[in-house]
Short mmCIF file of C-alpha atoms in Angstrom, two decimals:
data_model
loop_
_atom_site.label_atom_id
_atom_site.label_comp_id
_atom_site.label_asym_id
_atom_site.label_seq_id
_atom_site.Cartn_x
_atom_site.Cartn_y
_atom_site.Cartn_z
CA MET V 1 106.11 91.99 69.84
CA ILE V 2 103.29 94.50 70.41
CA MET V 3 100.03 93.70 68.63
CA GLU V 4 97.45 96.42 68.11
CA ASN V 5 95.61 97.19 71.38
CA TYR V 6 97.54 94.60 73.47
CA PHE V 7 101.05 94.42 74.88
CA SER V 8 100.95 90.72 75.88
CA PRO V 9 98.18 89.15 73.75
CA TRP V 10 99.22 85.59 74.67
CA ILE V 11 97.76 86.09 78.15
CA GLU V 12 95.59 89.20 77.83
CA CYS V 13 93.36 87.33 75.36
CA ALA V 14 93.88 83.75 76.63
CA ASN V 15 91.01 81.36 77.27
CA LEU V 16 90.13 80.45 80.85
CA ASP V 17 91.75 77.00 80.69
CA THR V 18 95.08 78.56 79.68
CA ILE V 19 94.86 81.17 82.44
CA ARG V 20 94.08 78.53 85.09
CA ASP V 21 96.88 76.28 83.83
CA VAL V 22 99.41 79.13 84.05
CA GLN V 23 98.17 80.09 87.51
CA SER V 24 98.25 76.53 88.84
CA LYS V 25 101.82 75.85 87.74
CA ARG V 26 103.08 79.16 89.05
CA LEU V 27 101.16 78.84 92.34
CA MET V 28 102.66 75.42 93.05
CA ASP V 29 106.15 76.74 92.36
CA THR V 30 105.60 79.82 94.54
CA VAL V 31 104.27 77.81 97.50
CA ARG V 32 107.30 75.53 97.33
CA ARG V 33 109.71 78.48 97.15
CA VAL V 34 108.23 80.36 100.10
CA TYR V 35 108.14 77.19 102.20
CA GLU V 36 111.80 76.53 101.51
CA ASN V 37 113.08 80.12 101.74
CA VAL V 38 110.85 82.14 104.09
CA LYS V 39 110.74 81.04 107.73
CA PHE V 40 107.56 83.03 108.33
CA TYR V 41 105.65 81.01 105.72
CA ARG V 42 107.25 77.70 106.69
CA ASP V 43 106.15 78.20 110.30
CA LYS V 44 102.69 79.38 109.24
CA PHE V 45 102.14 76.46 106.85
CA ASP V 46 103.36 73.96 109.47
CA GLU V 47 101.00 75.50 112.01
CA CYS V 48 98.11 74.95 109.59
CA GLY V 49 99.28 71.45 108.69
CA ILE V 50 100.00 72.38 105.06
CA LYS V 51 102.87 71.07 102.93
CA PRO V 52 103.76 72.36 99.45
CA GLU V 53 102.67 69.06 97.88
CA ASP V 54 99.12 69.68 99.17
CA ILE V 55 98.73 72.49 96.61
CA LYS V 56 98.08 70.85 93.24
CA SER V 57 96.15 73.60 91.41
CA VAL V 58 94.61 77.03 91.81
CA ASP V 59 91.57 75.27 93.30
CA ASP V 60 93.64 74.61 96.43
CA LEU V 61 94.39 78.30 97.04
CA SER V 62 91.82 78.64 99.84
CA LYS V 63 93.72 76.04 101.89
CA LEU V 64 96.53 78.55 102.38
CA PRO V 65 96.58 81.08 105.25
CA PHE V 66 96.21 84.84 104.77
CA THR V 67 99.07 87.33 104.95
CA TYR V 68 98.48 90.73 106.58
CA LYS V 69 100.26 94.07 106.40
CA GLN V 70 101.16 93.61 110.05
CA ASP V 71 103.13 90.50 109.05
CA LEU V 72 105.41 92.69 106.92
CA ARG V 73 105.84 95.12 109.80
CA ASP V 74 106.53 92.31 112.27
CA ASN V 75 109.25 91.00 109.93
CA TYR V 76 110.61 94.47 109.13
CA PRO V 77 112.57 95.11 107.05
CA TYR V 78 113.61 92.00 105.08
CA GLY V 79 112.14 89.05 106.99
CA LEU V 80 109.70 88.02 104.24
CA PHE V 81 112.20 88.17 101.39
CA ALA V 82 112.55 84.86 99.56
CA VAL V 83 115.94 85.50 97.94
CA PRO V 84 119.36 86.45 99.33
CA ARG V 85 120.66 90.03 99.32
CA GLU V 86 122.78 89.35 96.23
CA LYS V 87 119.65 88.97 94.08
CA ILE V 88 117.84 92.10 95.29
CA SER V 89 117.99 94.92 92.72
CA ARG V 90 115.71 97.51 94.29
CA ILE V 91 113.86 98.41 97.48
CA HIS V 92 110.58 100.31 97.76
CA ALA V 93 108.47 101.03 100.83
CA SER V 94 104.91 102.05 101.56
CA SER V 95 103.95 105.65 102.24
CA GLY V 96 101.83 104.77 105.28
CA THR V 97 101.55 107.32 108.06
CA THR V 98 101.15 104.94 111.01
CA GLY V 99 103.36 102.12 112.20
CA LYS V 100 106.47 100.91 110.44
CA MET V 101 106.83 101.14 106.69
CA THR V 102 106.14 98.03 104.68
CA VAL V 103 109.37 97.29 102.84
CA VAL V 104 109.28 95.48 99.51
CA GLY V 105 112.13 94.14 97.42
CA TYR V 106 112.55 93.35 93.73
CA THR V 107 114.94 91.19 91.74
CA SER V 108 115.83 92.25 88.20
CA LYS V 109 113.21 89.78 86.91
CA ASP V 110 110.61 91.32 89.24
CA ILE V 111 111.40 94.75 87.81
CA ASP V 112 111.03 93.41 84.28
CA ASP V 113 107.68 91.74 85.12
CA TRP V 114 106.44 94.92 86.76
CA SER V 115 107.51 96.98 83.76
CA GLU V 116 105.52 94.65 81.51
CA ASP V 117 102.42 95.05 83.69
CA ALA V 118 102.68 98.84 83.51
CA ALA V 119 103.27 98.67 79.74
CA ARG V 120 100.06 96.64 79.38
CA ALA V 121 98.21 99.42 81.22
CA LEU V 122 99.69 102.09 78.96
CA VAL V 123 98.75 100.21 75.79
CA ALA V 124 95.21 99.65 77.13
CA ALA V 125 94.94 103.44 77.51
CA GLY V 126 95.96 103.91 73.88
CA ALA V 127 99.66 104.63 74.35
CA THR V 128 102.09 103.71 71.59
CA PRO V 129 105.90 103.53 71.28
CA SER V 130 105.77 106.94 69.58
CA ASP V 131 104.30 108.70 72.63
CA TYR V 132 105.72 110.88 75.37
CA ILE V 133 104.59 109.68 78.82
CA HIS V 134 104.49 112.49 81.42
CA VAL V 135 104.95 110.87 84.86
CA SER V 136 103.79 113.11 87.71
CA TYR V 137 103.58 110.40 90.34
CA GLY V 138 106.17 110.82 93.07
CA TYR V 139 109.54 109.14 92.58
CA GLY V 140 111.43 107.57 95.44
CA LEU V 141 110.30 104.86 97.86
CA PHE V 142 106.73 105.29 96.57
CA THR V 143 106.18 102.89 93.65
CA GLY V 144 104.06 105.19 91.46
CA GLY V 145 106.70 107.18 89.61
CA LEU V 146 109.18 104.45 88.77
CA GLY V 147 106.39 101.96 88.03
CA LEU V 148 104.94 103.98 85.14
CA HIS V 149 108.39 105.24 84.15
CA TYR V 150 109.70 101.72 83.52
CA GLY V 151 106.41 100.79 81.87
CA ALA V 152 106.86 103.63 79.38
CA GLU V 153 110.40 102.51 78.60
CA LYS V 154 109.28 98.89 78.28
CA LEU V 155 106.71 100.02 75.73
CA GLY V 156 109.39 101.89 73.81
CA ALA V 157 107.81 105.26 74.52
CA VAL V 158 109.60 108.31 75.93
CA ALA V 159 109.36 108.62 79.73
CA VAL V 160 109.25 112.21 81.00
CA PRO V 161 110.13 111.87 84.73
CA VAL V 162 108.65 115.10 86.08
CA SER V 163 107.53 113.77 89.48
CA SER V 164 105.13 115.93 91.52
CA GLY V 165 105.22 119.60 92.45
CA ASN V 166 105.65 122.96 90.71
CA THR V 167 102.36 122.64 88.84
CA ARG V 168 102.78 125.62 86.51
CA ARG V 169 106.12 124.23 85.36
CA GLN V 170 104.42 120.86 84.84
CA ILE V 171 101.89 122.53 82.55
CA ASP V 172 104.67 124.25 80.60
CA ILE V 173 106.33 120.85 80.13
CA LEU V 174 103.06 119.24 79.03
CA ARG V 175 102.64 121.93 76.41
CA ASP V 176 106.25 122.32 75.28
CA PHE V 177 107.32 118.66 75.27
CA GLY V 178 104.17 117.45 73.51
CA SER V 179 103.28 114.91 76.20
CA ASN V 180 100.55 112.45 75.12
CA VAL V 181 99.76 110.55 78.32
CA LEU V 182 99.63 111.96 81.86
CA CYS V 183 100.26 109.67 84.85
CA CYS V 184 99.45 110.96 88.36
CA THR V 185 96.88 110.79 91.13
CA PRO V 186 93.35 111.83 90.12
CA SER V 187 93.30 114.64 92.67
CA TYR V 188 96.51 116.06 91.17
CA ALA V 189 95.06 115.74 87.67
CA MET V 190 92.15 117.88 88.87
CA TYR V 191 94.60 120.41 90.27
CA ILE V 192 96.53 120.54 87.00
CA GLY V 193 93.27 121.15 85.15
CA GLU V 194 92.24 123.92 87.55
CA THR V 195 95.64 125.55 87.26
CA MET V 196 95.44 125.43 83.46
CA GLN V 197 92.17 127.31 83.66
CA GLU V 198 93.76 129.94 85.91
CA MET V 199 96.61 130.30 83.42
CA GLY V 200 94.15 130.72 80.57
CA ILE V 201 95.39 127.58 78.81
CA ASP V 202 92.84 125.68 76.76
CA PRO V 203 93.11 121.86 76.65
CA SER V 204 93.53 122.14 72.87
CA GLU V 205 96.92 123.77 73.48
CA ILE V 206 98.40 120.53 74.86
CA SER V 207 98.83 117.16 73.15
CA LEU V 208 97.41 114.93 75.88
CA ARG V 209 95.05 112.18 74.72
CA ALA V 210 94.84 110.10 77.85
CA GLY V 211 95.60 109.98 81.54
CA ILE V 212 96.35 107.03 83.83
CA PHE V 213 95.31 107.86 87.36
CA GLY V 214 95.52 105.83 90.55
CA ALA V 215 96.92 105.59 94.11
CA GLU V 216 93.67 106.89 95.64
CA PRO V 217 89.93 106.19 95.26
CA TRP V 218 88.06 108.33 92.74
CA SER V 219 84.54 108.37 91.41
CA GLU V 220 82.96 108.33 87.96
CA GLU V 221 81.93 111.91 88.56
CA MET V 222 85.54 112.89 89.15
CA ARG V 223 86.49 111.05 85.96
CA GLY V 224 84.04 113.24 84.07
CA GLU V 225 85.47 116.40 85.63
CA ILE V 226 89.06 115.42 84.76
CA GLN V 227 88.14 114.52 81.18
CA LYS V 228 86.41 117.87 80.75
CA LEU V 229 89.19 119.91 82.35
CA LEU V 230 92.04 118.28 80.41
CA GLY V 231 90.26 117.23 77.23
CA ILE V 232 91.42 113.60 77.59
CA LYS V 233 90.14 110.12 78.30
CA ALA V 234 90.87 109.18 81.92
CA TYR V 235 91.83 105.61 82.82
CA ASP V 236 92.12 103.95 86.20
CA ILE V 237 95.08 101.87 87.31
CA TYR V 238 95.41 99.83 90.49
CA GLY V 239 98.32 98.53 92.46
CA LEU V 240 99.90 98.44 95.87
CA SER V 241 103.55 98.28 96.78
CA GLU V 242 103.23 95.04 98.74
CA ILE V 243 101.96 93.19 95.67
CA MET V 244 104.02 94.97 93.00
CA GLY V 245 103.10 98.61 92.42
CA PRO V 246 100.90 100.24 89.77
CA GLY V 247 99.90 97.72 87.12
CA VAL V 248 98.37 94.94 89.20
CA SER V 249 95.24 95.83 87.23
CA PHE V 250 94.35 98.43 84.64
CA GLU V 251 91.41 99.90 82.79
CA CYS V 252 90.81 99.36 79.08
CA SER V 253 88.92 101.38 76.47
CA GLN V 254 85.58 100.19 77.87
CA GLN V 255 86.21 101.98 81.20
CA THR V 256 84.05 99.40 83.01
CA GLY V 257 86.54 97.97 85.48
CA MET V 258 90.20 97.05 85.62
CA HIS V 259 91.70 93.89 84.10
CA ILE V 260 93.88 92.00 86.59
CA ASN V 261 97.18 90.60 85.31
CA GLU V 262 96.21 87.05 86.20
CA ASP V 263 99.46 85.51 85.01
CA LYS V 264 101.18 87.37 87.86
CA PHE V 265 98.50 87.72 90.56
CA ILE V 266 95.61 85.46 91.59
CA PRO V 267 92.71 87.55 92.92
CA GLU V 268 90.06 86.57 95.45
CA VAL V 269 87.29 88.50 97.16
CA ILE V 270 86.52 87.52 100.74
CA ASP V 271 84.13 88.46 103.51
CA PRO V 272 86.35 90.80 105.58
CA GLU V 273 84.85 89.52 108.82
CA THR V 274 84.86 85.74 108.26
CA GLY V 275 87.54 85.30 105.58
CA GLU V 276 85.08 83.27 103.47
CA VAL V 277 85.76 83.40 99.72
CA LEU V 278 82.87 85.14 97.99
CA PRO V 279 81.52 84.39 94.49
CA ASP V 280 82.23 86.67 91.55
CA GLY V 281 80.10 89.79 91.56
CA VAL V 282 79.78 89.99 95.36
CA GLN V 283 81.51 92.92 97.06
CA GLY V 284 84.15 92.17 99.63
CA GLU V 285 87.83 92.56 100.47
CA LEU V 286 90.38 92.00 97.71
CA VAL V 287 93.04 89.38 98.33
CA PHE V 288 96.02 88.76 96.03
CA THR V 289 98.56 85.95 95.73
CA CYS V 290 101.79 86.74 93.87
CA ILE V 291 102.80 83.85 91.59
CA THR V 292 105.84 85.23 89.72
CA LYS V 293 107.58 87.49 92.24
CA GLU V 294 111.00 86.28 93.32
CA ALA V 295 111.92 88.70 96.09
CA LEU V 296 108.63 89.08 97.95
CA PRO V 297 106.03 86.50 96.85
CA LEU V 298 103.11 87.15 99.19
CA ILE V 299 100.47 84.48 99.73
CA ARG V 300 96.80 85.54 99.99
CA TYR V 301 97.65 89.11 100.95
CA ARG V 302 94.68 91.00 102.40
CA THR V 303 94.64 94.40 100.72
CA ARG V 304 91.79 95.93 102.78
CA ASP V 305 90.41 97.34 99.52
CA ILE V 306 86.70 96.79 98.94
CA ALA V 307 85.73 95.75 95.41
CA THR V 308 84.16 93.02 93.27
CA ILE V 309 85.62 90.84 90.51
CA SER V 310 83.88 89.53 87.39
CA ARG V 311 84.71 87.52 84.29
CA VAL V 312 81.94 89.01 82.15
CA LYS V 313 83.09 89.29 78.52
CA CYS V 314 84.76 92.63 77.80
CA GLY V 315 84.33 94.55 74.57
CA CYS V 316 88.08 95.25 74.37
CA GLY V 317 88.81 91.57 73.66
CA ARG V 318 90.76 90.92 76.86
CA THR V 319 89.77 87.85 78.83
CA LEU V 320 91.60 88.78 82.04
CA ILE V 321 89.20 88.99 84.97
CA LYS V 322 88.10 92.52 85.91
CA MET V 323 87.84 94.23 89.27
CA THR V 324 85.71 97.24 90.05
CA LYS V 325 87.13 100.52 91.25
CA PRO V 326 87.65 100.05 95.02
CA THR V 327 84.84 101.83 96.88
CA GLY V 328 87.03 102.30 99.93
CA ARG V 329 89.12 100.37 102.40
CA THR V 330 88.22 98.38 105.43
CA ASP V 331 90.86 100.27 107.38
CA ASP V 332 90.02 103.83 106.29
CA MET V 333 86.30 103.28 106.27
CA LEU V 334 84.61 105.66 108.67
CA ILE V 335 82.12 104.22 111.13
CA ILE V 336 79.89 107.08 112.24
CA ARG V 337 77.07 106.30 114.64
CA GLY V 338 77.23 102.69 113.57
CA VAL V 339 77.05 103.50 109.85
CA ASN V 340 79.85 102.63 107.43
CA VAL V 341 80.84 105.70 105.40
CA PHE V 342 83.34 105.86 102.54
CA PRO V 343 84.71 109.22 101.35
CA SER V 344 84.04 108.12 97.76
CA GLN V 345 80.29 108.03 98.53
CA ILE V 346 80.38 111.67 99.64
CA GLU V 347 82.52 112.70 96.67
CA SER V 348 80.03 111.09 94.30
CA VAL V 349 77.15 113.05 95.85
CA LEU V 350 79.02 116.35 95.64
CA LEU V 351 80.09 115.95 92.04
CA ASP V 352 76.75 114.54 90.89
CA MET V 353 74.95 117.63 92.21
CA ASN V 354 77.27 119.88 90.17
CA LEU V 355 76.71 122.77 92.57
CA VAL V 356 80.10 123.17 94.18
CA SER V 357 83.82 122.61 93.64
CA PRO V 358 84.99 118.95 93.84
CA ASN V 359 87.46 119.87 96.61
CA TYR V 360 86.28 118.77 100.03
CA VAL V 361 87.42 117.50 103.42
CA LEU V 362 85.55 115.44 106.03
CA VAL V 363 85.95 116.41 109.67
CA VAL V 364 84.86 113.74 112.15
CA ASP V 365 84.59 114.42 115.87
CA ARG V 366 82.95 113.06 118.99
CA ILE V 367 80.95 115.51 121.10
CA ASP V 368 79.12 114.36 124.24
CA ASN V 369 79.76 110.75 123.18
CA LEU V 370 78.06 111.34 119.82
CA ASP V 371 79.94 111.16 116.51
CA THR V 372 79.66 114.20 114.29
CA LEU V 373 80.49 114.59 110.61
CA GLU V 374 81.19 117.93 108.99
CA VAL V 375 81.64 118.09 105.23
CA GLN V 376 83.61 121.16 104.21
CA VAL V 377 83.26 121.95 100.52
CA GLU V 378 84.81 124.73 98.51
CA MET V 379 82.54 127.17 96.78
CA THR V 380 83.20 128.02 93.17
CA ALA V 381 84.35 131.57 92.39
CA ASP V 382 80.85 132.44 91.13
CA MET V 383 79.19 131.18 94.31
CA PHE V 384 81.52 133.17 96.55
CA SER V 385 79.66 136.34 95.64
CA ASP V 386 76.24 134.79 96.31
CA THR V 387 73.99 135.96 99.11
CA VAL V 388 74.15 134.25 102.48
CA ARG V 389 70.63 132.94 101.87
CA ASN V 390 71.65 131.23 98.62
CA VAL V 391 74.74 129.68 100.25
CA GLU V 392 72.56 128.32 103.04
CA ARG V 393 70.12 126.93 100.45
CA ILE V 394 72.92 124.99 98.73
CA GLU V 395 74.26 123.71 102.06
CA LYS V 396 70.78 122.44 102.92
CA LYS V 397 70.43 120.74 99.54
CA ILE V 398 73.77 118.95 99.93
CA ARG V 399 72.92 117.98 103.52
CA SER V 400 69.65 116.43 102.34
CA ALA V 401 71.36 114.47 99.56
CA LEU V 402 74.00 113.13 101.95
CA LEU V 403 71.33 112.05 104.42
CA SER V 404 69.55 110.18 101.65
CA ILE V 405 72.70 108.34 100.54
CA LEU V 406 74.49 107.81 103.87
CA GLY V 407 71.57 107.43 106.21
CA ILE V 408 73.09 109.83 108.73
CA ALA V 409 72.92 113.58 109.18
CA ALA V 410 76.03 115.60 108.37
CA THR V 411 76.82 119.27 108.80
CA VAL V 412 77.71 120.91 105.49
CA LYS V 413 79.92 123.98 105.45
CA LEU V 414 80.72 125.85 102.25
CA VAL V 415 84.15 127.46 102.47
CA GLU V 416 86.04 129.99 100.37
CA PRO V 417 87.52 128.99 97.00
CA LYS V 418 91.08 127.58 97.25
CA SER V 419 90.89 127.40 101.06
CA ILE V 420 91.22 123.61 101.20
CA ALA V 421 94.83 122.53 100.83
CA ARG V 422 95.67 121.02 97.45
CA SER V 423 97.72 117.85 97.18
CA GLU V 424 100.43 116.86 94.74
CA GLY V 425 100.15 113.28 95.96
CA LYS V 426 97.30 111.52 97.66
CA ALA V 427 94.57 113.95 98.68
CA LYS V 428 93.97 114.17 102.45
CA ARG V 429 90.20 113.85 102.65
CA ILE V 430 89.64 112.90 106.29
CA ILE V 431 90.38 114.67 109.56
CA ASP V 432 89.29 112.36 112.38
CA ASN V 433 89.47 114.13 115.75
CA ARG V 434 87.87 111.29 117.69
CA LYS V 435 89.95 109.59 120.36
CA ILE V 436 89.25 106.04 119.18
#
């Protein structure tokens, strides 16, 4: 039964004792199952001198070893599955560009749990069973499209499975079908908004109220741009295929972080160098343990995403712990002349200055053993007719702002409008030409 503002109020609004009790029971069961059914975990636990009976509550979680993405690749494709083939209902795989894909499996119960998580996210964004949910995430091995699709159906709403591509047709569908919620990557939402402007379509001509955007980092400044372009409220959603897919955590009406579905996933934040568990509110690497998954129940999976978690009371009424928007990843973080640089930092500077288009690409190179960073940013149509002197003035202003924030000098190059390739999936923000 759906109560106003919540899909699963029994856990979304539970007290801490209830949450910990649920987590402890499910953790103990999961540890026993992986020890009995997954050779990789049995060998790893034995190596660490750990038996299932040593885990008596969620307080014992830190005794367990970490799991890494490489472990999935080393056991490719099905070596970490905890159930036989007969119980697997679906396969997904990561969209990584290096190394082997990370293959994940789902039982029918896993699919149902995942659908519930996505439905919670939709309800938190204001969706109702009467709505039309326009899904522009990619369908296929990528988890985005089917994740929100099944969430919409679980809610009782109408799923509109458009997938990505053919943006003008997407806009026609948004307008003609009366779609209320848009689900896609934030960069594609920006592109849809830009294309609507080119087509002369005002946001008032479509029925969208909200958008659920994820699968790539995005800033508060980009949120503001999307909300202005589409006339909606933009919500963040977080997930990764190894853990489940979109719906591991979701943003509520407060837009101050994403609530983690703690009845399904136990979060930790660790020091990425030492593995030490960090206290709430301290930034580090997110780690998740799956406590309901049947097919692929990962233990202390290191996501490489950098964020913080906090149990500060939320105005929406949910008591589920919240995580911040990831500021980047430990494995796509750029190290330039010894300085850690995240693309999201640069995006925030560009959008906050409100001088240029939000479309950019970072080009990193190494010349004479020295790292260089060039930030290519599209000019707006109005700027393109500016004098060379004015363009140089804006480049200098951006360069100065980046130096102040990053602590390193970057070359800034303003390029022609629409000259940076648009993406219908994850935006490609980095070109690293260094041989490292």
